[in-house]
Short mmCIF file of C-alpha atoms in Angstrom, two decimals:
data_model
loop_
_atom_site.label_atom_id
_atom_site.label_comp_id
_atom_site.label_asym_id
_atom_site.label_seq_id
_atom_site.Cartn_x
_atom_site.Cartn_y
_atom_site.Cartn_z
CA MET N 230 84.27 -73.53 152.05
CA GLY N 231 86.48 -76.43 153.10
CA LYS N 232 86.61 -79.92 151.63
CA LEU N 233 84.35 -81.35 154.35
CA GLU N 234 81.72 -78.65 153.84
CA LEU N 235 81.86 -79.13 150.06
CA ASN N 236 81.36 -82.86 150.47
CA LYS N 237 78.34 -82.29 152.73
CA LYS N 238 76.85 -79.83 150.26
CA LYS N 239 77.42 -82.27 147.40
CA LYS N 240 75.54 -85.01 149.27
CA LYS N 241 72.70 -82.70 150.24
CA ASP N 242 72.39 -81.42 146.66
CA ALA N 243 72.30 -85.02 145.46
CA LEU N 244 69.45 -85.77 147.86
CA PHE N 245 67.57 -82.64 146.78
CA ASN N 246 68.02 -83.35 143.07
CA THR N 247 67.10 -87.01 143.39
CA ALA N 248 64.06 -86.33 145.57
CA PHE N 249 62.81 -83.74 143.12
CA GLU N 250 63.22 -86.14 140.21
CA LEU N 251 61.40 -88.95 142.01
CA PHE N 252 58.66 -86.74 143.44
CA THR N 253 57.89 -85.34 139.99
CA THR N 254 57.96 -88.70 138.21
CA LYS N 255 56.74 -91.31 140.72
CA GLY N 256 54.86 -88.97 143.01
CA ILE N 257 55.48 -88.27 146.69
CA THR N 258 53.26 -91.08 147.96
CA LYS N 259 55.03 -93.77 145.93
CA THR N 260 58.54 -92.49 146.65
CA THR N 261 60.34 -93.94 149.65
CA ILE N 262 63.40 -92.71 151.51
CA SER N 263 65.20 -95.84 150.30
CA ASP N 264 64.40 -94.85 146.71
CA ILE N 265 65.91 -91.43 147.30
CA VAL N 266 69.13 -92.54 149.01
CA ASP N 267 69.72 -95.44 146.62
CA LYS N 268 69.41 -93.26 143.56
CA ALA N 269 71.41 -90.45 145.15
CA GLY N 270 74.17 -92.87 146.13
CA VAL N 271 74.31 -91.90 149.79
CA ALA N 272 73.70 -93.78 153.04
CA LYS N 273 70.29 -93.62 154.70
CA GLY N 274 71.95 -92.16 157.79
CA THR N 275 73.10 -89.21 155.68
CA PHE N 276 69.50 -88.50 154.74
CA TYR N 277 68.54 -88.20 158.42
CA LEU N 278 71.35 -85.73 159.04
CA TYR N 279 69.38 -83.21 156.98
CA PHE N 280 65.75 -84.34 156.94
CA LYS N 281 63.28 -85.92 159.36
CA ASP N 282 61.31 -87.80 156.70
CA LYS N 283 60.29 -87.55 153.04
CA TYR N 284 57.72 -84.87 153.82
CA ASP N 285 60.39 -82.77 155.47
CA ILE N 286 62.58 -82.96 152.37
CA ARG N 287 59.48 -82.18 150.27
CA ASN N 288 58.80 -79.04 152.31
CA LYS N 289 62.42 -77.92 152.20
CA LEU N 290 62.49 -78.63 148.45
CA VAL N 291 59.50 -76.35 147.89
CA SER N 292 61.30 -73.56 149.73
CA HIS N 293 64.60 -74.37 148.00
CA LYS N 294 63.09 -74.41 144.50
CA THR N 295 61.09 -71.27 145.21
CA GLY N 296 64.24 -69.57 146.43
CA GLN N 297 66.04 -70.54 143.22
CA LEU N 298 63.22 -69.07 141.13
CA PHE N 299 63.32 -65.75 142.95
CA TYR N 300 67.12 -65.68 143.05
CA ASP N 301 67.39 -66.14 139.29
CA ALA N 302 64.75 -63.47 138.74
CA HIS N 303 66.51 -61.03 141.06
CA GLU N 304 69.88 -61.64 139.41
CA SER N 305 68.35 -61.04 135.98
CA LEU N 306 66.75 -57.86 137.30
CA LYS N 307 70.21 -56.45 138.06
CA GLU N 308 71.02 -56.52 134.33
CA THR N 309 67.94 -54.53 133.30
CA GLY N 310 68.68 -51.14 134.81
CA LEU N 311 65.10 -50.87 136.08
CA THR N 312 64.87 -48.56 139.09
CA GLY N 313 61.17 -48.19 139.91
CA PHE N 314 59.91 -50.66 142.51
CA GLU N 315 56.69 -51.48 140.68
CA GLU N 316 58.57 -52.05 137.41
CA GLN N 317 61.14 -54.20 139.22
CA LEU N 318 58.42 -56.29 140.84
CA ALA N 319 56.64 -56.74 137.51
CA PHE N 320 59.89 -57.94 135.93
CA ILE N 321 60.50 -60.46 138.71
CA ILE N 322 56.98 -61.84 138.40
CA ASP N 323 57.21 -62.14 134.61
CA HIS N 324 60.61 -63.84 134.87
CA ILE N 325 59.20 -66.43 137.27
CA LEU N 326 56.11 -67.00 135.13
CA ASP N 327 58.31 -67.52 132.06
CA ARG N 328 60.32 -70.13 133.94
CA LEU N 329 57.22 -71.96 135.20
CA GLU N 330 55.72 -71.89 131.72
CA GLN N 331 58.84 -73.66 130.44
CA ASP N 332 58.99 -76.19 133.29
CA HIS N 333 55.61 -77.71 134.07
CA SER N 334 57.11 -80.32 136.41
CA LEU N 335 58.44 -77.50 138.60
CA LEU N 336 55.07 -75.77 138.53
CA LEU N 337 53.28 -78.98 139.48
CA PHE N 338 55.71 -79.59 142.34
CA ILE N 339 55.51 -76.09 143.76
CA SER N 340 51.80 -76.06 142.92
CA LYS N 341 50.20 -73.04 144.56
CA ASN N 342 52.81 -72.71 147.31
CA LEU N 343 54.91 -69.84 145.96
CA ALA N 344 54.08 -67.58 148.89
CA TRP N 345 54.53 -70.37 151.43
CA GLY N 346 57.96 -71.10 149.96
CA VAL N 347 59.04 -67.48 150.15
CA PHE N 348 57.87 -66.84 153.69
CA LYS N 349 58.96 -70.20 155.09
CA GLY N 350 62.39 -69.49 153.62
CA ALA N 351 62.42 -66.06 155.20
CA PHE N 352 61.19 -66.85 158.68
CA GLU N 353 61.69 -70.56 159.40
CA GLU N 354 64.73 -70.80 161.69
CA LYS N 355 65.56 -74.30 160.55
CA MET N 356 65.93 -73.37 156.90
CA PRO N 357 69.50 -73.79 155.58
CA ASP N 358 71.55 -70.61 155.63
CA GLU N 359 72.65 -71.16 152.05
CA ASP N 360 69.09 -70.91 150.76
CA TYR N 361 68.20 -67.61 149.11
CA HIS N 362 65.59 -65.58 151.01
CA PHE N 363 63.80 -63.31 148.56
CA TYR N 364 61.97 -61.44 151.29
CA GLN N 365 65.17 -59.65 152.32
CA SER N 366 65.86 -58.60 148.71
CA TYR N 367 62.25 -57.43 148.45
CA LEU N 368 62.69 -55.17 151.48
CA GLN N 369 65.83 -53.70 149.93
CA LEU N 370 64.00 -52.93 146.70
CA LEU N 371 61.16 -51.44 148.68
CA SER N 372 63.49 -49.17 150.64
CA THR N 373 64.48 -47.29 147.48
CA ASN N 374 60.90 -46.72 146.31
CA LYS N 375 59.30 -43.27 146.28
CA HIS N 376 56.14 -44.67 147.89
CA THR N 377 55.78 -46.17 151.33
CA TYR N 378 53.45 -49.08 152.00
CA ARG N 379 51.53 -50.37 154.98
CA ASN N 380 52.41 -53.92 156.02
CA PRO N 381 54.86 -54.80 153.20
CA GLU N 382 54.93 -58.43 154.31
CA LEU N 383 51.19 -58.81 153.80
CA MET N 384 51.41 -56.94 150.50
CA LEU N 385 54.02 -59.34 149.12
CA PHE N 386 52.06 -62.33 150.41
CA THR N 387 48.90 -61.10 148.67
CA ILE N 388 50.68 -60.56 145.36
CA ILE N 389 52.47 -63.91 145.33
CA GLU N 390 49.31 -65.77 146.35
CA LEU N 391 47.48 -64.09 143.48
CA VAL N 392 50.19 -65.01 140.99
CA GLY N 393 50.51 -68.60 142.17
CA SER N 394 46.83 -69.41 142.38
CA THR N 395 45.59 -67.73 139.21
CA CYS N 396 48.44 -68.56 136.83
CA TYR N 397 48.51 -72.27 137.66
CA SER N 398 45.56 -73.16 135.40
CA CYS N 399 46.49 -70.58 132.77
CA ILE N 400 49.89 -72.24 132.31
CA LEU N 401 48.94 -75.90 132.62
CA TYR N 402 45.54 -75.93 130.94
CA GLU N 403 45.24 -72.51 129.25
CA GLN N 404 42.09 -72.06 131.32
CA PRO N 405 40.20 -69.82 131.51
CA VAL N 406 42.65 -68.21 129.05
CA PRO N 407 46.32 -68.75 128.06
CA LEU N 408 48.91 -67.04 130.23
CA ASP N 409 49.84 -64.43 127.61
CA GLU N 410 46.24 -63.31 127.43
CA TYR N 411 45.95 -63.20 131.20
CA ARG N 412 49.19 -61.31 131.95
CA PRO N 413 47.85 -57.76 131.32
CA TYR N 414 44.97 -58.38 133.72
CA LEU N 415 47.34 -59.85 136.28
CA HIS N 416 49.59 -56.80 136.17
CA LYS N 417 46.63 -54.46 136.52
CA ALA N 418 45.46 -56.44 139.54
CA ILE N 419 48.94 -56.22 141.08
CA THR N 420 48.97 -52.46 140.50
CA GLY N 421 45.66 -52.31 142.33
CA ILE N 422 47.09 -54.27 145.25
CA LEU N 423 50.11 -51.97 145.46
CA CYS N 424 47.87 -48.90 145.41
CA SER N 425 45.68 -50.30 148.16
CA PHE N 426 48.70 -50.73 150.43
CA ARG N 427 50.20 -47.28 149.80
CA GLU N 428 50.34 -44.97 152.78
CA ASP N 429 50.06 -41.77 150.76
CA GLU N 430 46.50 -40.54 150.44
CA THR N 431 46.84 -39.63 146.77
CA ALA N 432 47.24 -43.25 145.65
CA THR N 433 44.55 -44.19 143.14
CA LEU N 434 43.76 -47.37 141.22
#
């Protein structure tokens, strides 16, 4: 990466980091583009090179932050030696939940949009090339599994939607139960989802 590209990336990262800070402290409604560029130390014209408006940067931030979560989880997975797809998926989910449990501002920002972030990052043509697309890594993990599954895209969507929607309250409010108490039930539910998508007739819950 040349000096010009590095400078562009530095400015874009500054806009991302600043927008995230302001969105999670002031709120999206009260944050203006001027707030973002002033705090980031870049010209307003630079903002419009990358984003249409503050909602565009919000949407790209959701995908960007989601990509970071899944990237970190996937990198950590490589150090575990786990080989079974279901065990690998369980590790990735637990890693992400641990991170969200430690960072409530990130959880509040992403809210219940984990699946949207993953699939927008995977299929939206306008997403930056440097963003990590977990869906491709997921397909690679799936290709080494002993089972085959119908509609793997829908299967992943279902699992991530379940995780995002049910764990939100468990983490933030410990309702209806704390996350640690809920995790075993979550993993059993995910196992059930995986079984329901298996193509082999012997799959049982």
